[in-house]
Amino acid sequence: MTLVSTQPIAGQKPGTSGLRKKTKVFMATHYLENFVQATLDVVGASGKTFVLGGDGRYFNDRAAQVILRMAAANGAARVIVGQGAVLSTPAASHLIRLNKTDGGIILSASHNPGGPDEDFGIKFNMPNGGPAPESVTEAIFQRTTTLTEYHMTEAQDVDLAQIGRHDLAGMIVDVVDPVADYAALMETLFDFPAIAAMFSAGFTMRMDSMCAVTGPYAVEILENRLGAAKGTVVNATPLPDFGGMHPDPNPTWAATLMAEMMGPNAPDFGAASDGDGDRNMVVGRGIYVSPSDSLAVLAANAHLAPAYAKGLAGIARSMPTSAAADRVAVALGIESYETPTGWKFFGNLMDAGRATLCGEESFGTGSDHIREKDGLWAVLLWLNILAVRGESVAAILAAHWRRFGRNYYSRHDFEGIATPQADAMMAALRARLPDLPGTQVHGLTIEAADDFAYTDPVDGSVSTAQGVRVFFAGGTRSVFRLSGTGTEGATLRLYLERYAPGPAGLSEDPQMALAPVIVAAHEIAAIATHTARDTPDVVT
Ligand code: VG1
Ligand code: CO
């Protein structure tokens, strides 16, 4: 074992979901090593067992070998690694829990593109399987600012291609099948025979794995175990650069899937997942399901799946996610929770048994079966509901809106803004907050405005400055926040919502339905003045 001298490297501050930087930054001398040592210093490594895996993007394999050598040098007892150093984020979360380990290290920049000129990322998950809370990520960041050395074992690479047990300088390395335990878990949650019967009766599906990590999982579960036609899963081979695609399952980046689902020969059901497999997009024949609606529909119908037959303890959603799920919670007579953006805020609620289903507007849905959002889980819950109800996605959505009303919803992203300009815009907006209530903007009356702060109901921790909310009369809302996952400049996320109680006006185009609040939001934040931008790069 050697002790390597290093110096603190500025900017190793985890964002919404771990540390994400350009791959070349991670590949620079000491960069990865410093962050891993800071993490191991904070969580402690001696005698511990960790899970390790990533989404298979460029540098995943080499980073995994470095982390194994460092874990051994820091005295870890055992590391469970996915074969080829690959694990989807949900599968990693499950392995952490299943094996009662001391946590895990996940290598991913999730929905960000991969490759030598794109993005890489790393995060630590706790023994509950969930992303480290802010108290831990902040401690890791503080440690990176004082670090002067790290521990490294001198050894050859471990053969991660072979399933089985290896020894690395006294540390056990267990290379496991990345799919098997996850697929087994899914079988315990859902009515596989009912879904298989639906497929054998002619139900058709397209699953776009976007050349990212879910390919092998989706082929095994959908095609091999549930009997979906061979070829149901496309872009099923994970590639280090995701085939040049942007593995972000939304209508913009999964355009091929969208075109097929809106076309004349559309299958009954379509879905896509992201780089690390925790996100999902769901599409019916001829109809897109917004993630906020998806959460609400899943919550209203979850009892149709075996795992949730006894009902839900509560529903949690991130603040920018639409209030559609809240209406379901009221109808079910259960609690609903509104948390800051990022899955780490759901962990305490699930651990405490207060929330069963959680969701984010950013194509993330999940439940307390693990402590990450779970793309294939959401797809399987939809399939289970479709199999039991025997109706189309469009019919299920229409019935949902008739019962609960419709929360028209959209997110507009403005990418690559110079950070000082984005910061100035948010500062100016925050300064206006006290004056906004009572004012009229383009015919809309502002009822309230604030900067979202959250007090965790379980441990009392407080998170402030989580995004500006502007509430208009009648359930209309706009939210402004800056992304915490990007690696270049700033991304402004503008979230827009309008409630239509029905029965009239439930089938408008969302952008049309939201047009007044879009105009008002641009004016309130003076987006064009600060950023010289008036049209978004991505609309979801
Ligand atoms: C985005 C999403 C957020 C999500 C996060 C991680 O964060 O908005 O809802 O939890 O990505 O998702 P931000 O800070 O860029 O808005 V994943 O699938 O990239 O781990
Ligand atoms: Co992801």
Coordinates of C-alpha atoms and ligand atoms in Angstrom, one line a residue:
M1 CA 0.0 0.0 0.0
T2 CA 1.3 3.5 -0.8
L3 CA 0.4 6.9 0.5
V4 CA 0.2 9.3 -2.4
S5 CA 0.8 13.0 -1.9
T6 CA -1.9 15.3 -3.3
Q7 CA -3.3 18.8 -2.9
P8 CA -6.9 19.9 -2.5
I9 CA -8.7 20.4 -5.9
A10 CA -11.2 23.2 -6.0
G11 CA -14.8 22.6 -6.9
Q12 CA -15.4 19.0 -5.8
K13 CA -18.8 19.9 -4.5
P14 CA -21.6 17.4 -5.2
G15 CA -24.8 18.8 -6.8
T16 CA -28.3 17.5 -7.0
S17 CA -27.0 13.9 -7.5
G18 CA -23.3 13.5 -6.8
L19 CA -20.2 15.1 -8.4
R20 CA -20.5 15.6 -12.1
K21 CA -17.8 17.1 -14.3
K22 CA -16.4 16.7 -17.8
T23 CA -14.8 13.2 -18.2
K24 CA -11.4 14.8 -18.9
V25 CA -11.6 16.6 -15.5
F26 CA -12.2 13.3 -13.8
M27 CA -9.3 11.8 -15.7
A28 CA -6.9 14.5 -14.7
T29 CA -4.2 13.6 -12.1
H30 CA -5.6 13.0 -8.6
Y31 CA -9.1 14.2 -9.4
L32 CA -11.0 11.0 -9.0
E33 CA -8.6 9.8 -6.3
N34 CA -9.1 12.9 -4.2
F35 CA -12.9 12.7 -4.2
V36 CA -12.9 9.0 -3.4
Q37 CA -10.4 9.4 -0.5
A38 CA -12.6 12.3 0.8
T39 CA -15.6 10.0 0.6
L40 CA -13.9 7.1 2.3
D41 CA -12.6 9.4 5.0
V42 CA -16.1 10.7 5.8
V43 CA -18.0 7.4 5.7
G44 CA -15.1 5.3 7.0
A45 CA -13.7 2.3 5.1
S46 CA -12.0 0.0 7.6
G47 CA -13.7 -3.4 7.7
K48 CA -16.6 -2.3 5.6
T49 CA -18.5 -3.7 2.7
F50 CA -19.5 -1.6 -0.3
V51 CA -21.3 -2.0 -3.6
L52 CA -19.6 -0.6 -6.7
G53 CA -20.9 -0.2 -10.2
G54 CA -21.8 2.4 -12.9
D55 CA -23.7 3.0 -16.1
G56 CA -20.9 1.8 -18.3
R57 CA -20.0 5.1 -19.8
Y58 CA -16.5 6.0 -21.0
F59 CA -14.0 5.8 -18.1
N60 CA -16.4 3.7 -15.9
D61 CA -14.1 0.7 -16.2
R62 CA -10.9 2.4 -15.3
A63 CA -12.5 4.5 -12.5
A64 CA -13.8 1.2 -11.0
Q65 CA -10.3 -0.3 -10.9
V66 CA -9.0 2.8 -9.1
I67 CA -11.8 2.8 -6.6
L68 CA -11.2 -0.9 -5.9
R69 CA -7.5 -0.3 -5.3
M70 CA -8.3 2.6 -3.0
A71 CA -11.0 0.7 -1.1
A72 CA -8.4 -2.1 -0.4
A73 CA -5.8 0.4 0.6
N74 CA -8.2 2.0 3.0
G75 CA -9.0 -1.3 4.7
A76 CA -12.4 -2.2 3.2
A77 CA -13.3 -5.9 3.8
R78 CA -15.3 -6.5 0.7
V79 CA -16.7 -4.8 -2.4
I80 CA -19.6 -6.2 -4.5
V81 CA -19.1 -5.2 -8.1
G82 CA -21.4 -5.6 -11.0
Q83 CA -19.9 -7.7 -13.8
G84 CA -17.9 -5.3 -16.1
A85 CA -18.2 -2.7 -13.3
V86 CA -21.8 -2.1 -14.6
L87 CA -24.9 -1.7 -12.4
S88 CA -27.9 0.4 -13.1
T89 CA -28.5 2.9 -10.3
P90 CA -31.6 1.1 -9.1
A91 CA -29.8 -2.2 -9.2
A92 CA -27.0 -0.8 -7.1
S93 CA -29.5 0.6 -4.6
H94 CA -31.0 -2.9 -4.3
L95 CA -27.7 -4.7 -3.9
I96 CA -26.7 -2.3 -1.1
R97 CA -29.9 -3.2 0.7
L98 CA -30.1 -6.9 -0.1
N99 CA -26.6 -7.5 1.1
K100 CA -26.9 -5.1 4.1
T101 CA -23.7 -3.4 3.1
D102 CA -22.3 -0.1 4.4
G103 CA -23.2 1.8 1.2
G104 CA -22.0 2.0 -2.3
I105 CA -20.3 4.1 -4.9
I106 CA -22.2 4.7 -8.2
L107 CA -20.4 5.9 -11.3
S108 CA -22.7 7.9 -13.5
A109 CA -23.6 11.2 -14.9
S110 CA -27.0 9.8 -15.5
H111 CA -28.9 11.6 -18.3
N112 CA -25.8 13.6 -19.3
P113 CA -24.1 12.4 -22.5
G114 CA -21.0 10.2 -22.1
G115 CA -17.6 9.9 -23.8
P116 CA -14.1 11.5 -23.6
D117 CA -15.5 15.0 -24.3
E118 CA -18.8 14.6 -22.4
D119 CA -19.6 13.9 -18.7
F120 CA -18.7 11.6 -15.9
G121 CA -20.0 11.4 -12.3
I122 CA -19.7 9.7 -9.0
K123 CA -21.8 9.5 -5.9
F124 CA -22.0 7.7 -2.6
N125 CA -25.1 5.9 -1.5
M126 CA -25.8 5.2 2.2
P127 CA -26.5 1.8 3.8
N128 CA -30.3 2.4 3.2
G129 CA -29.5 2.4 -0.6
G130 CA -30.2 6.0 -1.1
P131 CA -28.0 8.9 -2.2
A132 CA -26.1 10.5 0.6
P133 CA -27.9 13.4 2.3
E134 CA -26.7 17.0 2.2
S135 CA -24.9 16.6 5.6
V136 CA -22.7 13.9 4.2
T137 CA -22.1 15.4 0.7
E138 CA -21.1 18.7 2.4
A139 CA -18.7 16.8 4.8
I140 CA -17.2 15.1 1.7
F141 CA -16.8 18.5 0.0
Q142 CA -15.2 20.0 3.1
R143 CA -12.8 17.1 3.3
T144 CA -11.7 17.6 -0.4
T145 CA -10.6 21.1 0.6
T146 CA -8.0 19.9 3.2
L147 CA -6.9 16.6 1.7
T148 CA -3.1 16.1 1.3
E149 CA -2.8 12.4 0.6
Y150 CA -4.7 9.3 -0.4
H151 CA -4.2 5.6 0.0
M152 CA -3.6 3.3 -3.0
T153 CA -2.8 -0.3 -3.4
E154 CA -0.3 -1.3 -6.0
A155 CA -1.9 -4.2 -7.9
Q156 CA -3.0 -5.3 -11.3
D157 CA -6.6 -4.8 -12.4
V158 CA -9.2 -7.2 -11.0
D159 CA -10.8 -9.3 -13.7
L160 CA -14.3 -7.8 -13.6
A161 CA -15.4 -9.7 -16.6
Q162 CA -15.7 -13.0 -14.6
I163 CA -18.4 -13.5 -12.1
G164 CA -17.0 -14.9 -8.9
R165 CA -14.8 -14.1 -6.0
H166 CA -11.4 -12.4 -6.3
D167 CA -8.8 -11.2 -3.8
L168 CA -7.3 -7.7 -4.0
A169 CA -4.5 -7.3 -1.4
G170 CA -6.6 -9.0 1.2
M171 CA -10.0 -7.4 0.2
I172 CA -12.7 -9.6 -1.2
V173 CA -14.0 -8.5 -4.6
D174 CA -17.3 -10.3 -5.5
V175 CA -18.2 -9.8 -9.1
V176 CA -21.9 -10.4 -9.5
D177 CA -24.5 -10.6 -12.3
P178 CA -25.8 -7.1 -12.5
V179 CA -29.3 -8.1 -13.6
A180 CA -30.3 -11.3 -11.6
D181 CA -31.1 -9.9 -8.2
Y182 CA -32.8 -6.8 -9.6
A183 CA -35.0 -9.0 -11.9
A184 CA -35.9 -11.2 -9.0
L185 CA -37.0 -8.2 -7.0
M186 CA -39.3 -7.0 -9.8
E187 CA -40.9 -10.5 -9.8
T188 CA -41.8 -10.1 -6.2
L189 CA -43.5 -6.7 -6.8
F190 CA -45.6 -7.2 -9.9
D191 CA -48.1 -9.7 -11.3
F192 CA -45.7 -11.2 -13.9
P193 CA -48.2 -13.9 -15.0
A194 CA -50.9 -11.2 -15.8
I195 CA -48.4 -9.1 -17.7
A196 CA -47.1 -12.1 -19.6
A197 CA -50.7 -13.1 -20.5
M198 CA -51.3 -9.6 -21.9
F199 CA -48.2 -9.9 -24.1
S200 CA -49.2 -13.3 -25.3
A201 CA -52.6 -12.0 -26.2
G202 CA -50.9 -9.6 -28.6
F203 CA -50.1 -6.5 -26.6
T204 CA -47.2 -4.7 -28.2
M205 CA -44.5 -2.5 -26.7
R206 CA -41.4 -0.5 -27.6
M207 CA -38.7 0.0 -25.0
D208 CA -35.9 2.3 -25.9
S209 CA -32.9 1.8 -23.7
M210 CA -31.0 4.6 -25.5
C211 CA -27.7 2.5 -25.7
A212 CA -27.5 2.9 -21.9
V213 CA -27.5 0.6 -18.9
T214 CA -31.0 -0.7 -19.0
G215 CA -30.6 -2.8 -22.2
P216 CA -29.7 -6.1 -20.5
Y217 CA -32.2 -5.5 -17.7
A218 CA -35.0 -4.8 -20.1
V219 CA -34.3 -7.7 -22.4
E220 CA -34.1 -10.1 -19.5
I221 CA -37.3 -8.8 -17.8
L222 CA -39.5 -7.8 -20.8
E223 CA -38.5 -10.3 -23.5
N224 CA -37.1 -13.3 -21.6
R225 CA -39.4 -13.4 -18.5
L226 CA -42.5 -11.6 -19.7
G227 CA -42.6 -12.9 -23.3
A228 CA -42.6 -9.6 -25.1
A229 CA -41.6 -10.1 -28.7
K230 CA -37.9 -10.3 -29.5
G231 CA -36.8 -6.8 -30.6
T232 CA -39.2 -5.1 -28.2
V233 CA -36.2 -3.5 -26.6
V234 CA -34.2 -1.3 -29.0
N235 CA -30.8 0.4 -28.5
A236 CA -30.3 -2.5 -26.0
T237 CA -26.6 -2.7 -26.1
P238 CA -24.9 -0.3 -23.6
L239 CA -22.2 1.7 -25.2
P240 CA -19.5 3.9 -23.6
D241 CA -20.7 6.9 -25.5
F242 CA -24.4 5.8 -25.7
G243 CA -23.9 5.7 -29.4
G244 CA -23.5 9.4 -29.5
M245 CA -27.1 9.8 -28.1
H246 CA -28.2 11.9 -25.2
P247 CA -29.5 9.3 -22.8
D248 CA -32.3 11.5 -21.5
P249 CA -35.7 10.0 -21.9
N250 CA -37.8 12.9 -22.9
P251 CA -39.7 13.8 -26.1
T252 CA -36.7 15.8 -27.4
W253 CA -34.0 13.2 -26.9
A254 CA -36.1 10.1 -27.4
A255 CA -37.5 11.6 -30.6
T256 CA -37.4 8.3 -32.5
L257 CA -39.6 6.6 -29.9
M258 CA -42.0 9.5 -29.9
A259 CA -42.3 9.4 -33.7
E260 CA -43.1 5.7 -33.6
M261 CA -45.7 6.1 -30.8
M262 CA -47.4 9.0 -32.6
G263 CA -47.3 7.2 -36.0
P264 CA -49.8 4.9 -37.8
N265 CA -48.3 1.6 -36.6
A266 CA -47.7 2.6 -33.0
P267 CA -47.4 -0.2 -30.4
D268 CA -49.7 -0.2 -27.4
F269 CA -47.1 1.1 -25.1
G270 CA -43.7 2.8 -25.3
A271 CA -41.0 3.6 -22.7
A272 CA -37.5 4.8 -22.5
S273 CA -34.9 5.1 -19.7
D274 CA -31.8 7.2 -19.1
G275 CA -28.1 6.6 -18.8
D276 CA -28.1 4.9 -15.4
G277 CA -31.6 3.5 -15.6
D278 CA -33.3 5.5 -12.8
R279 CA -35.5 7.6 -15.1
N280 CA -38.4 6.6 -17.3
M281 CA -40.6 8.1 -20.0
V282 CA -43.9 6.5 -20.7
V283 CA -45.9 6.9 -23.9
G284 CA -49.2 5.4 -24.9
R285 CA -50.3 4.9 -28.5
G286 CA -50.7 8.5 -29.7
I287 CA -50.4 10.0 -26.3
Y288 CA -47.5 11.2 -24.2
V289 CA -47.7 10.9 -20.4
S290 CA -46.1 13.7 -18.5
P291 CA -44.0 12.5 -15.6
S292 CA -46.2 14.4 -13.1
D293 CA -49.3 12.7 -14.5
S294 CA -47.5 9.4 -14.5
L295 CA -46.9 9.7 -10.8
A296 CA -50.5 10.6 -10.1
V297 CA -51.8 7.7 -12.3
L298 CA -49.4 5.2 -10.7
A299 CA -50.5 6.4 -7.2
A300 CA -54.2 6.1 -8.0
N301 CA -53.7 2.6 -9.4
A302 CA -50.8 1.1 -7.5
H303 CA -53.2 -1.1 -5.5
L304 CA -53.6 -3.2 -8.7
A305 CA -50.1 -4.5 -8.3
P306 CA -49.3 -7.1 -5.6
A307 CA -46.7 -5.1 -3.8
Y308 CA -49.1 -2.2 -3.2
A309 CA -52.3 -4.1 -2.8
K310 CA -52.6 -3.0 0.8
G311 CA -52.4 0.7 -0.2
L312 CA -49.9 3.4 0.1
A313 CA -48.6 5.0 3.3
G314 CA -48.1 8.4 1.6
I315 CA -47.0 10.0 -1.7
A316 CA -44.0 12.4 -2.0
R317 CA -43.1 14.6 -4.9
S318 CA -40.4 17.1 -5.5
M319 CA -41.5 20.8 -5.3
P320 CA -41.5 21.5 -9.0
T321 CA -43.5 18.4 -9.8
S322 CA -47.2 19.1 -10.4
A323 CA -49.8 18.9 -7.7
A324 CA -51.6 16.1 -9.6
A325 CA -50.3 13.5 -7.1
D326 CA -51.5 15.6 -4.2
R327 CA -55.1 15.3 -5.4
V328 CA -54.7 11.5 -5.5
A329 CA -53.4 11.6 -1.9
V330 CA -56.4 13.5 -0.8
A331 CA -58.7 11.0 -2.5
L332 CA -56.9 8.1 -0.9
G333 CA -56.9 9.8 2.5
I334 CA -53.1 9.5 2.8
E335 CA -50.3 12.0 3.4
S336 CA -48.5 13.9 0.7
Y337 CA -45.1 15.5 0.9
E338 CA -43.3 18.2 -1.1
T339 CA -39.5 18.0 -1.0
P340 CA -36.6 19.8 -2.8
T341 CA -35.4 18.5 -6.1
G342 CA -33.3 15.4 -5.9
W343 CA -34.0 11.8 -4.8
K344 CA -31.9 12.1 -1.6
F345 CA -34.8 14.0 0.0
F346 CA -37.2 11.1 -0.2
G347 CA -35.0 8.6 1.7
N348 CA -36.0 9.7 5.2
L349 CA -39.7 9.6 4.3
M350 CA -39.4 6.1 2.9
D351 CA -37.2 4.8 5.8
A352 CA -39.8 6.2 8.3
G353 CA -42.6 4.4 6.4
R354 CA -44.3 7.7 5.6
A355 CA -44.1 7.6 1.8
T356 CA -44.5 4.6 -0.4
L357 CA -44.4 6.2 -3.8
C358 CA -42.2 9.2 -4.8
G359 CA -41.8 11.1 -8.0
E360 CA -40.1 14.0 -9.8
E361 CA -41.2 15.9 -12.9
S362 CA -37.8 15.0 -14.4
F363 CA -39.0 11.5 -15.5
G364 CA -38.3 10.0 -12.1
T365 CA -40.6 7.7 -10.2
G366 CA -40.0 5.0 -7.6
S367 CA -41.2 3.4 -4.4
D368 CA -39.8 2.1 -1.2
H369 CA -38.6 -1.2 -2.8
I370 CA -35.3 0.6 -3.1
R371 CA -34.0 4.1 -2.3
E372 CA -33.5 5.4 -5.8
K373 CA -35.9 6.3 -8.6
D374 CA -36.4 3.3 -10.8
G375 CA -37.0 3.5 -14.6
L376 CA -37.9 -0.2 -15.2
W377 CA -40.0 -0.4 -12.1
A378 CA -42.2 2.4 -13.4
V379 CA -42.5 0.7 -16.7
L380 CA -43.5 -2.6 -15.0
L381 CA -46.1 -0.9 -12.7
W382 CA -47.6 0.7 -15.8
L383 CA -47.7 -2.7 -17.5
N384 CA -49.3 -4.3 -14.4
I385 CA -52.0 -1.6 -14.4
L386 CA -52.6 -2.0 -18.1
A387 CA -52.9 -5.7 -17.7
V388 CA -55.4 -5.5 -14.9
R389 CA -57.5 -2.7 -16.3
G390 CA -57.4 -3.9 -19.9
E391 CA -57.7 -0.3 -21.2
S392 CA -55.4 1.9 -23.3
V393 CA -53.0 4.4 -21.8
A394 CA -55.2 7.2 -23.4
A395 CA -58.4 5.9 -21.8
I396 CA -56.7 5.6 -18.4
L397 CA -55.4 9.2 -18.6
A398 CA -58.7 10.5 -19.8
A399 CA -60.5 8.8 -16.9
H400 CA -57.9 10.1 -14.4
W401 CA -58.4 13.7 -15.6
R402 CA -62.2 13.4 -15.5
R403 CA -62.0 12.3 -11.9
F404 CA -59.2 14.6 -10.6
G405 CA -59.0 17.4 -13.1
R406 CA -55.9 18.0 -15.0
N407 CA -52.7 19.8 -14.0
Y408 CA -51.3 21.1 -17.3
Y409 CA -47.6 21.0 -16.9
S410 CA -44.4 21.7 -18.7
R411 CA -40.7 22.4 -18.0
H412 CA -38.7 24.8 -20.2
D413 CA -34.9 24.4 -20.0
F414 CA -32.6 27.2 -21.0
E415 CA -29.1 25.6 -21.3
G416 CA -25.6 27.0 -21.4
I417 CA -26.3 30.4 -19.8
A418 CA -23.3 32.2 -18.5
T419 CA -23.3 31.5 -14.7
P420 CA -23.0 35.2 -13.6
Q421 CA -26.0 36.0 -15.8
A422 CA -28.1 33.2 -14.4
D423 CA -27.1 34.1 -10.8
A424 CA -28.0 37.7 -11.4
M425 CA -31.4 36.7 -12.8
M426 CA -32.2 34.6 -9.7
A427 CA -30.9 37.2 -7.3
A428 CA -33.1 39.9 -8.9
L429 CA -36.1 37.6 -8.8
R430 CA -35.4 36.8 -5.1
A431 CA -35.2 40.5 -4.4
R432 CA -38.6 41.0 -5.9
L433 CA -40.4 38.3 -3.9
P434 CA -41.8 40.5 -1.1
D435 CA -43.4 42.9 -3.7
L436 CA -45.0 40.3 -6.0
P437 CA -48.1 39.2 -4.1
G438 CA -51.1 41.1 -5.1
T439 CA -49.7 42.3 -8.4
Q440 CA -51.1 41.5 -11.8
V441 CA -49.0 40.1 -14.6
H442 CA -50.6 39.7 -18.1
G443 CA -54.0 39.3 -16.5
L444 CA -52.8 36.8 -13.9
T445 CA -53.0 37.7 -10.2
I446 CA -50.0 36.7 -8.1
E447 CA -51.3 35.3 -4.8
A448 CA -48.0 34.3 -3.2
A449 CA -44.3 34.0 -3.9
D450 CA -41.4 32.5 -2.0
D451 CA -38.0 30.8 -2.2
F452 CA -38.8 27.1 -1.3
A453 CA -37.3 25.9 2.0
Y454 CA -37.8 22.4 3.3
T455 CA -37.6 21.1 6.9
D456 CA -37.3 17.3 6.8
P457 CA -40.1 16.0 8.9
V458 CA -38.0 13.0 10.1
D459 CA -34.7 14.5 11.1
G460 CA -35.5 18.2 11.2
S461 CA -32.7 19.2 8.7
V462 CA -33.4 22.4 6.8
S463 CA -32.6 23.0 3.1
T464 CA -33.1 26.6 1.9
A465 CA -33.0 28.4 -1.5
Q466 CA -34.5 25.4 -3.3
G467 CA -36.2 27.4 -6.0
V468 CA -38.5 30.4 -6.5
R469 CA -42.2 29.7 -6.5
V470 CA -44.8 32.1 -7.9
F471 CA -48.4 31.2 -7.2
F472 CA -51.2 32.7 -9.2
A473 CA -54.9 32.5 -8.5
G474 CA -56.7 29.2 -9.3
G475 CA -53.8 26.7 -9.0
T476 CA -51.5 28.2 -11.6
R477 CA -47.8 28.3 -10.7
S478 CA -44.4 29.0 -12.1
V479 CA -41.2 27.8 -10.5
F480 CA -37.6 29.0 -11.3
R481 CA -34.4 27.2 -10.3
L482 CA -31.0 26.5 -11.6
S483 CA -29.9 23.0 -12.4
G484 CA -27.5 21.2 -10.1
T485 CA -26.4 18.4 -12.5
G486 CA -24.9 20.3 -15.4
T487 CA -21.2 20.6 -16.1
E488 CA -21.1 23.7 -18.3
G489 CA -22.4 27.2 -17.5
A490 CA -25.9 27.3 -15.9
T491 CA -29.2 25.8 -16.9
L492 CA -32.4 27.7 -16.0
R493 CA -35.3 25.4 -15.4
L494 CA -38.7 27.1 -15.7
Y495 CA -41.6 24.9 -14.5
L496 CA -45.1 25.8 -15.5
E497 CA -48.4 24.5 -14.1
R498 CA -52.1 25.3 -14.5
Y499 CA -55.0 23.4 -13.0
A500 CA -58.2 22.7 -15.0
P501 CA -60.9 21.2 -12.9
G502 CA -62.9 19.9 -15.9
P503 CA -65.2 18.6 -17.2
A504 CA -64.6 21.1 -20.0
G505 CA -61.1 21.9 -21.2
L506 CA -59.3 18.7 -20.3
S507 CA -57.8 17.9 -23.7
E508 CA -55.9 21.1 -24.7
D509 CA -52.3 21.1 -25.9
P510 CA -50.3 21.8 -22.8
Q511 CA -48.2 24.6 -24.3
M512 CA -51.4 26.3 -25.4
A513 CA -53.0 25.8 -22.1
L514 CA -50.0 27.2 -20.3
A515 CA -49.4 30.2 -22.7
P516 CA -50.5 32.9 -20.3
V517 CA -48.4 31.7 -17.4
I518 CA -45.4 31.3 -19.8
V519 CA -45.6 34.9 -20.8
A520 CA -46.1 36.0 -17.2
A521 CA -43.1 33.9 -16.0
H522 CA -40.8 35.5 -18.6
E523 CA -41.9 38.9 -17.5
I524 CA -41.6 38.3 -13.8
A525 CA -38.0 37.0 -14.0
A526 CA -37.0 39.2 -16.9
I527 CA -35.4 36.1 -18.5
A528 CA -34.6 37.8 -21.8
T529 CA -33.1 40.9 -20.2
H530 CA -30.8 38.8 -18.1
T531 CA -29.9 36.0 -20.4
A532 CA -30.7 37.3 -23.9
R533 CA -32.8 34.1 -24.4
D534 CA -36.4 33.9 -25.0
T535 CA -36.9 30.4 -26.3
P536 CA -36.1 27.2 -24.4
D537 CA -33.6 24.6 -25.6
V538 CA -35.7 21.7 -24.3
V539 CA -39.4 21.5 -23.6
T540 CA -40.8 18.6 -21.7
Ligands
VG1_1 C1 -32.1 16.9 -12.4 C2 -33.6 16.8 -12.1 C3 -33.9 16.2 -10.8 C4 -33.1 14.9 -10.7 C5 -31.7 15.0 -11.0 C6 -30.9 13.7 -11.0 O1 -31.6 17.8 -11.4 O2 -34.2 18.1 -12.3 O3 -35.2 16.1 -10.6 O4 -33.3 14.3 -9.4 O5 -31.5 15.7 -12.3 O6 -31.5 12.9 -11.9 P1 -31.2 19.3 -11.8 O7 -30.6 19.9 -10.5 O8 -30.4 19.3 -13.0 O9 -32.5 20.0 -12.0 V1 -30.5 11.7 -12.7 O10 -31.4 10.6 -13.5 O11 -29.5 12.7 -13.6 O12 -29.5 11.1 -11.5
CO2 CO -30.5 9.0 -14.0

